[in-house]
mmCIF file of C-alpha atoms in Angstrom:
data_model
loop_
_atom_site.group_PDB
_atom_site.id
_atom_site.type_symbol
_atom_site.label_atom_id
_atom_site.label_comp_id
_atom_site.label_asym_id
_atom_site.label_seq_id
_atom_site.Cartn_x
_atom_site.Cartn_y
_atom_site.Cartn_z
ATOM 1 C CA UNK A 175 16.311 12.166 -9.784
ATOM 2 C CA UNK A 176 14.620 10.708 -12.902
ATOM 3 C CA UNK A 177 11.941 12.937 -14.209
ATOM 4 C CA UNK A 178 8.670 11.281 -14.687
ATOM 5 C CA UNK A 179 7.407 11.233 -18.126
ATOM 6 C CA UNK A 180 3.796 12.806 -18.105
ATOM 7 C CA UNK A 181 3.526 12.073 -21.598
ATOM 8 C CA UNK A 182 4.051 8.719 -21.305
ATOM 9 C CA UNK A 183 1.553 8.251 -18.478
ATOM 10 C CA UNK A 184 -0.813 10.394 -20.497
ATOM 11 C CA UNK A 185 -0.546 7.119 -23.664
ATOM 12 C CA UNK A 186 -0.934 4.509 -20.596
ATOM 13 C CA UNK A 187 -4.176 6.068 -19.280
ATOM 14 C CA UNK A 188 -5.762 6.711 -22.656
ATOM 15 C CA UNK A 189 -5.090 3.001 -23.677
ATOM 16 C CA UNK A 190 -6.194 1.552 -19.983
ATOM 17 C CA UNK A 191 -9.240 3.663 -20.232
ATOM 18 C CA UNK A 192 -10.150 2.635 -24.395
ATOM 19 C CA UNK A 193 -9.182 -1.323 -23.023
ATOM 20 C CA UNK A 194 -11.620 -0.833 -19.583
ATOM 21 C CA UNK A 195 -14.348 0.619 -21.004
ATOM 22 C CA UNK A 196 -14.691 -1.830 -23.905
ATOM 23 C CA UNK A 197 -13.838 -4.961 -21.855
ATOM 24 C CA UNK A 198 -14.216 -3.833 -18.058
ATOM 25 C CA UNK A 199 -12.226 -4.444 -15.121
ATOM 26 C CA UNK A 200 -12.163 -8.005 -15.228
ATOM 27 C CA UNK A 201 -11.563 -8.417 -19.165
ATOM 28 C CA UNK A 202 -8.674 -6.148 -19.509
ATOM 29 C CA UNK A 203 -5.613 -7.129 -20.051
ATOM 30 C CA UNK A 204 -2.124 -5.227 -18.717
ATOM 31 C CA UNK A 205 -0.155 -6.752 -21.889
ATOM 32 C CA UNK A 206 -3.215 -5.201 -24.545
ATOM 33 C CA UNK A 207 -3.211 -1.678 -22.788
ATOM 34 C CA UNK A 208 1.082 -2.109 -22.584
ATOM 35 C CA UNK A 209 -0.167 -2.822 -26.832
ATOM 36 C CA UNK A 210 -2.487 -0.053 -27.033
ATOM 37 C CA UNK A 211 0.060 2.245 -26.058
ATOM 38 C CA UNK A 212 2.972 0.926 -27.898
ATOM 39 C CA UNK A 213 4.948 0.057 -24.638
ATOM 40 C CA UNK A 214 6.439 -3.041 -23.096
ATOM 41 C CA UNK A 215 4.210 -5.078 -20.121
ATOM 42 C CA UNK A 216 7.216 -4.332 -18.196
ATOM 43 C CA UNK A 217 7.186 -0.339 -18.653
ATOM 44 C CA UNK A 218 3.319 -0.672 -17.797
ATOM 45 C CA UNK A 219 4.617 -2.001 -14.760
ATOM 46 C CA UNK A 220 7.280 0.237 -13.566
ATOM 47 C CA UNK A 221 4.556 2.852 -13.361
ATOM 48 C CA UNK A 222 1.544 0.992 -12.031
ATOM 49 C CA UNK A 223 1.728 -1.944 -10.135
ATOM 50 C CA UNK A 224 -1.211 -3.537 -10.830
ATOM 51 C CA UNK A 225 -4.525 -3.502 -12.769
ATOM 52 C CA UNK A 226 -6.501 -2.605 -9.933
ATOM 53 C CA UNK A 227 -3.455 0.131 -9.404
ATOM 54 C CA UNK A 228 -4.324 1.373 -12.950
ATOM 55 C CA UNK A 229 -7.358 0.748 -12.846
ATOM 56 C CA UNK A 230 -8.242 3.406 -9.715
ATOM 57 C CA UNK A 231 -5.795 5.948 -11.008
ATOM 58 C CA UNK A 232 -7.941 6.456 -13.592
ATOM 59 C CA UNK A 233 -11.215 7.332 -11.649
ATOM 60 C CA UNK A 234 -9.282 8.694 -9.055
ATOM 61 C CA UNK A 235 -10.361 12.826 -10.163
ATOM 62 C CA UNK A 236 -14.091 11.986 -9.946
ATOM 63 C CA UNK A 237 -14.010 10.224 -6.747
ATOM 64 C CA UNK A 238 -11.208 12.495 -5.094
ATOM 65 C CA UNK A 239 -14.055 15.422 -5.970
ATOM 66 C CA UNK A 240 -16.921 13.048 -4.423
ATOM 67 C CA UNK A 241 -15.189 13.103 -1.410
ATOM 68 C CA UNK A 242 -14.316 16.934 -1.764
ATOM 69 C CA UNK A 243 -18.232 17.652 -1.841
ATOM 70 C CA UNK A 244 -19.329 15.137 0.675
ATOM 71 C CA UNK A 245 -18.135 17.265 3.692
ATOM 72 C CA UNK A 246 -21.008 20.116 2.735
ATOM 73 C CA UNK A 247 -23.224 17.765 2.153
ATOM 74 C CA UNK A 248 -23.128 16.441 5.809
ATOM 75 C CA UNK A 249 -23.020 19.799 6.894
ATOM 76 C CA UNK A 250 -26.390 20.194 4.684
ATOM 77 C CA UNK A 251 -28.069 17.107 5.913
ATOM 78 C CA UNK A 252 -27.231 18.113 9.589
ATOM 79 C CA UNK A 253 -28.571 21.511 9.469
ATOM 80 C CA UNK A 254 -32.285 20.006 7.791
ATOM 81 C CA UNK A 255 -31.929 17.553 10.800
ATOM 82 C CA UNK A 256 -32.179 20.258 13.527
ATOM 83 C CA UNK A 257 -34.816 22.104 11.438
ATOM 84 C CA UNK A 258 -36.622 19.139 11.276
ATOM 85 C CA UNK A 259 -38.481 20.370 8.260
ATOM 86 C CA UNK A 260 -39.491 17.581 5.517
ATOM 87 C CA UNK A 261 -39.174 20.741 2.762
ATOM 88 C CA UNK A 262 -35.036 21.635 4.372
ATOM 89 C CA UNK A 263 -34.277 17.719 3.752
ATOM 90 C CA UNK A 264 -35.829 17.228 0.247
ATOM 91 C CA UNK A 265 -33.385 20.699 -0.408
ATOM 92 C CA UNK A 266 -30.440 18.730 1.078
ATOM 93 C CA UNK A 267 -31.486 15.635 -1.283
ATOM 94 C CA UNK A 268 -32.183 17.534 -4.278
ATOM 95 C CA UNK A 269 -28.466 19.342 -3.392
ATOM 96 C CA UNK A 270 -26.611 16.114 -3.382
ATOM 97 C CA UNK A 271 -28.445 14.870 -6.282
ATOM 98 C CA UNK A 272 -27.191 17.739 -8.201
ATOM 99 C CA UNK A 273 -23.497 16.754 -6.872
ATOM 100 C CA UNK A 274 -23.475 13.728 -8.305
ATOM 101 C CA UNK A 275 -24.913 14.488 -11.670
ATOM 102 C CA UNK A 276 -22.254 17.553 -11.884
ATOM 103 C CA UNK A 277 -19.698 14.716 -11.689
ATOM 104 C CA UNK A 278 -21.179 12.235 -13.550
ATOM 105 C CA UNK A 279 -21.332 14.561 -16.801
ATOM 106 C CA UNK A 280 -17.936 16.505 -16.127
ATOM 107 C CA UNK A 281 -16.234 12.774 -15.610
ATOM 108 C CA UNK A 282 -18.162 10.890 -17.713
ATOM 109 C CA UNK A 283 -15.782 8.009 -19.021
ATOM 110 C CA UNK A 284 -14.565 8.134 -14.917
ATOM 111 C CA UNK A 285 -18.477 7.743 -14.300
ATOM 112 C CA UNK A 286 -18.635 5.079 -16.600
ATOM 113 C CA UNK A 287 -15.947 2.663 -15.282
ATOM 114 C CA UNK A 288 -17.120 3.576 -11.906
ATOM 115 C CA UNK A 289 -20.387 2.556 -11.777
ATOM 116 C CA UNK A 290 -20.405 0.042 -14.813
ATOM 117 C CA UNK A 291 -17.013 -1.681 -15.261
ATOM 118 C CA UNK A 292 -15.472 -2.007 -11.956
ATOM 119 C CA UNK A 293 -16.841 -5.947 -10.967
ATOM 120 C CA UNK A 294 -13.761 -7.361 -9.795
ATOM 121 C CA UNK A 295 -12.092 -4.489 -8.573
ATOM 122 C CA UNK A 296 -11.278 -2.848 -5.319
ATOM 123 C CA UNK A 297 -13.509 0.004 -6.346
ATOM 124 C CA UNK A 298 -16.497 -2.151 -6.242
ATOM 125 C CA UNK A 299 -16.096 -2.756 -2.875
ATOM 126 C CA UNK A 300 -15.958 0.381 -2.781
ATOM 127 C CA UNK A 301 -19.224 1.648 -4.500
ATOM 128 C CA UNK A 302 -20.749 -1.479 -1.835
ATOM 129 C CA UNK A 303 -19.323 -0.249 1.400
ATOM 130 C CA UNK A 304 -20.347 3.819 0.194
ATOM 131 C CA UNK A 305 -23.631 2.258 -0.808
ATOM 132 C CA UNK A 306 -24.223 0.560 2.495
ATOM 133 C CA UNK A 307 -22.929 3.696 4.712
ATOM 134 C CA UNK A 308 -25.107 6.144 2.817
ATOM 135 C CA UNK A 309 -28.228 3.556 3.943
ATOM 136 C CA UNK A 310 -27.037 3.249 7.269
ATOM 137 C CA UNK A 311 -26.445 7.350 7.301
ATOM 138 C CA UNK A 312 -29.977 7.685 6.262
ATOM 139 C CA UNK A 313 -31.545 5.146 8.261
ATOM 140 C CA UNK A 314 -30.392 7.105 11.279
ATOM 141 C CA UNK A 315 -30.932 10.272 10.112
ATOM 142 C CA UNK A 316 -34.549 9.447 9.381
ATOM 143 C CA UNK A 317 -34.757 8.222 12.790
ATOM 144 C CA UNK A 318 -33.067 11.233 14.603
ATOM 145 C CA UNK A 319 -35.967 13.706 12.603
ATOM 146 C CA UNK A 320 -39.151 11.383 12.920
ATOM 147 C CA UNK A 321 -38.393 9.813 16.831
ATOM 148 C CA UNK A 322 -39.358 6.331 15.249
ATOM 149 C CA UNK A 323 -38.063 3.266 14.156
ATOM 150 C CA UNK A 324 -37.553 3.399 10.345
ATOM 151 C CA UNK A 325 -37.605 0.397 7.799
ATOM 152 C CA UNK A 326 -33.718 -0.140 7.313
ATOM 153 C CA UNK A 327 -34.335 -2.517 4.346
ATOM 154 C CA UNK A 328 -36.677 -1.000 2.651
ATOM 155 C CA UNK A 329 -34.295 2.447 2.642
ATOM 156 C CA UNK A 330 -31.454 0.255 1.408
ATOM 157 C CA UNK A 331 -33.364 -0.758 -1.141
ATOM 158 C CA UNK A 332 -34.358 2.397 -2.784
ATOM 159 C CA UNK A 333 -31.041 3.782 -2.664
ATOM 160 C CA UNK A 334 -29.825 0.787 -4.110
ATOM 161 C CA UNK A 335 -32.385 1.530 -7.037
ATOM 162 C CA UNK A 336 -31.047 5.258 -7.037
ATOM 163 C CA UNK A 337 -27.717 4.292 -7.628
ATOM 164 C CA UNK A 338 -28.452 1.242 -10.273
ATOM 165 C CA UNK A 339 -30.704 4.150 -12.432
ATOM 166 C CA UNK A 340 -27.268 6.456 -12.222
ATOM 167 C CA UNK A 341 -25.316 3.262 -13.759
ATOM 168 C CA UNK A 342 -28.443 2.226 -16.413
ATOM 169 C CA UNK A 343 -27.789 5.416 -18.032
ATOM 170 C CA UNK A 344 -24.211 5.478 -17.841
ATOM 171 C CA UNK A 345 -24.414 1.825 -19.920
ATOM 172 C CA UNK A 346 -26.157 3.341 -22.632
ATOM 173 C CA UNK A 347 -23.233 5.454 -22.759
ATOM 174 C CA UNK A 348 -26.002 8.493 -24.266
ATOM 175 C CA UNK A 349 -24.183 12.134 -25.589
ATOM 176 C CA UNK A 350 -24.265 14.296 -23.120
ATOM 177 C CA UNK A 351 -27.102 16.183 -23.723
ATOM 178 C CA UNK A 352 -29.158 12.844 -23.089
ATOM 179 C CA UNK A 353 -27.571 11.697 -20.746
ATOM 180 C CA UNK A 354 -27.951 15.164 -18.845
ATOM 181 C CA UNK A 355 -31.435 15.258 -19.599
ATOM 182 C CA UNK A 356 -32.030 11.381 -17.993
ATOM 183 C CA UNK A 357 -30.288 12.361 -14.608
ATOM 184 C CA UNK A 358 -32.868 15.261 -14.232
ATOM 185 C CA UNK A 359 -35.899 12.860 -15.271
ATOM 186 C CA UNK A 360 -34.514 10.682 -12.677
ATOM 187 C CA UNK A 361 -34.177 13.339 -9.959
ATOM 188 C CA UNK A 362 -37.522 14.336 -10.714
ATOM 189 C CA UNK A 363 -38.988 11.225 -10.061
ATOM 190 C CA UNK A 364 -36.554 10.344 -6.979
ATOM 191 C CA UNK A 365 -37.622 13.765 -5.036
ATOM 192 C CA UNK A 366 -41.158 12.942 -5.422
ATOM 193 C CA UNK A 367 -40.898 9.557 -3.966
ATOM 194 C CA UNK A 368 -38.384 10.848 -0.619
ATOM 195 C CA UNK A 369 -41.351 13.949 -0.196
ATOM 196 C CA UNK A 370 -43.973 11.092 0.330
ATOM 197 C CA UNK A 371 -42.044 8.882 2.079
ATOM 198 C CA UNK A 372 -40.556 11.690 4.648
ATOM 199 C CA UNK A 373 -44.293 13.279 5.039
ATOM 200 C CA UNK A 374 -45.180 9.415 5.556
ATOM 201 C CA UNK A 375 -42.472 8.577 8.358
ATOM 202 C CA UNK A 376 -42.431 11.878 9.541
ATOM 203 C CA UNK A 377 -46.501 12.056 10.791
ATOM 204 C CA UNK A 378 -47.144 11.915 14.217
ATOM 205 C CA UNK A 379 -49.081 8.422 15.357
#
């Protein structure tokens, strides 16, 4: 059995990442990242059989360690349920929050394609389908604590807005430090908003 060349792989994914992130999904080219890494199109594609294929290997650390902290976070979520204090879900919220802005900055460039140069990929309808299961999740979960019908559209929409601030700072493409310091802003001004809205849905008639 052949053994697989790390080092090569290691050249394909620094040139697919320089080519995505300059160009995005939809403007980068297999034969300029088979350039980029002084290969032939045809060695590209004895490794990765597709864009899209090299294209998700490349975020594939950053979402495999979404997924990894998800399960908690349910747990989390559940347990603030049953408590059915306002104060044990803003803790669950301000917990996830802190998830994904411990991934963002320790996968930045991941981040980056992710959330700002995947339009055309399969990961975009990806970050759609997660997008519209975390409203649905909430929805229901608002539902389940305040006994009450909840506006579904309106919570779509402002995690829609939580998610398009995460990907306006990640196109600015900030140092680290800034960027760090814009996530917390934002999660500042995101927990204030959910603590008004929950005291708002959750108040008896």
């Amino acid at each position: 059995m052949a053994v697989k060349n790390h080092l090569l792989d290691d050249k394909i994914i620094a040139a697919a990442t320089a080519e995505f992130l300059e160009l995005g999904f939809q403007g980068a080219s297999l034969r300029r990242i088979a350039q980029r890494a002084n290969l032939s199109t045809g060695a590209l594609y004895t490794r990765y059989k597709s864009k899209d294929a090299l294209f998700c290997s490349i975020v594939n650390d950053a979402l495999s360690e979404i997924s990894h902290e998800f399960e908690p976070l349910q747990q989390c979520y559940m347990d603030a349920q049953k408590s059915g204090s306002v104060e044990a879900v803003l803790e669950a919220i301000q917990r996830e929050e802190q998830v994904y802005q411990k991934i963002l900055l320790k996968y930045y460039d991941q981040c980056v394609l992710f959330f700002c140069q995947s339009d055309g990929s399969s990961l975009q309808t990806k970050l759609e389908q997660f997008m519209t299961y975390k409203a649905k999740e909430t929805v229901a979960f608002l539902e389940n604590l305040s006994k009450k019908e909840v506006n579904a559209d309106g919570i779509a929409m402002l995690l829609s807005e939580q998610f398009y601030g995460y990907r306006a700072i990640l196109q600015k493409r900030l140092s680290i430090e800034k960027t760090e310091s814009c996530l917390k802003m934002v999660e500042v001004f995101h927990e204030a908003g959910w603590k008004e809205l929950f005291q708002q849905i959750t108040q008896q008639p």
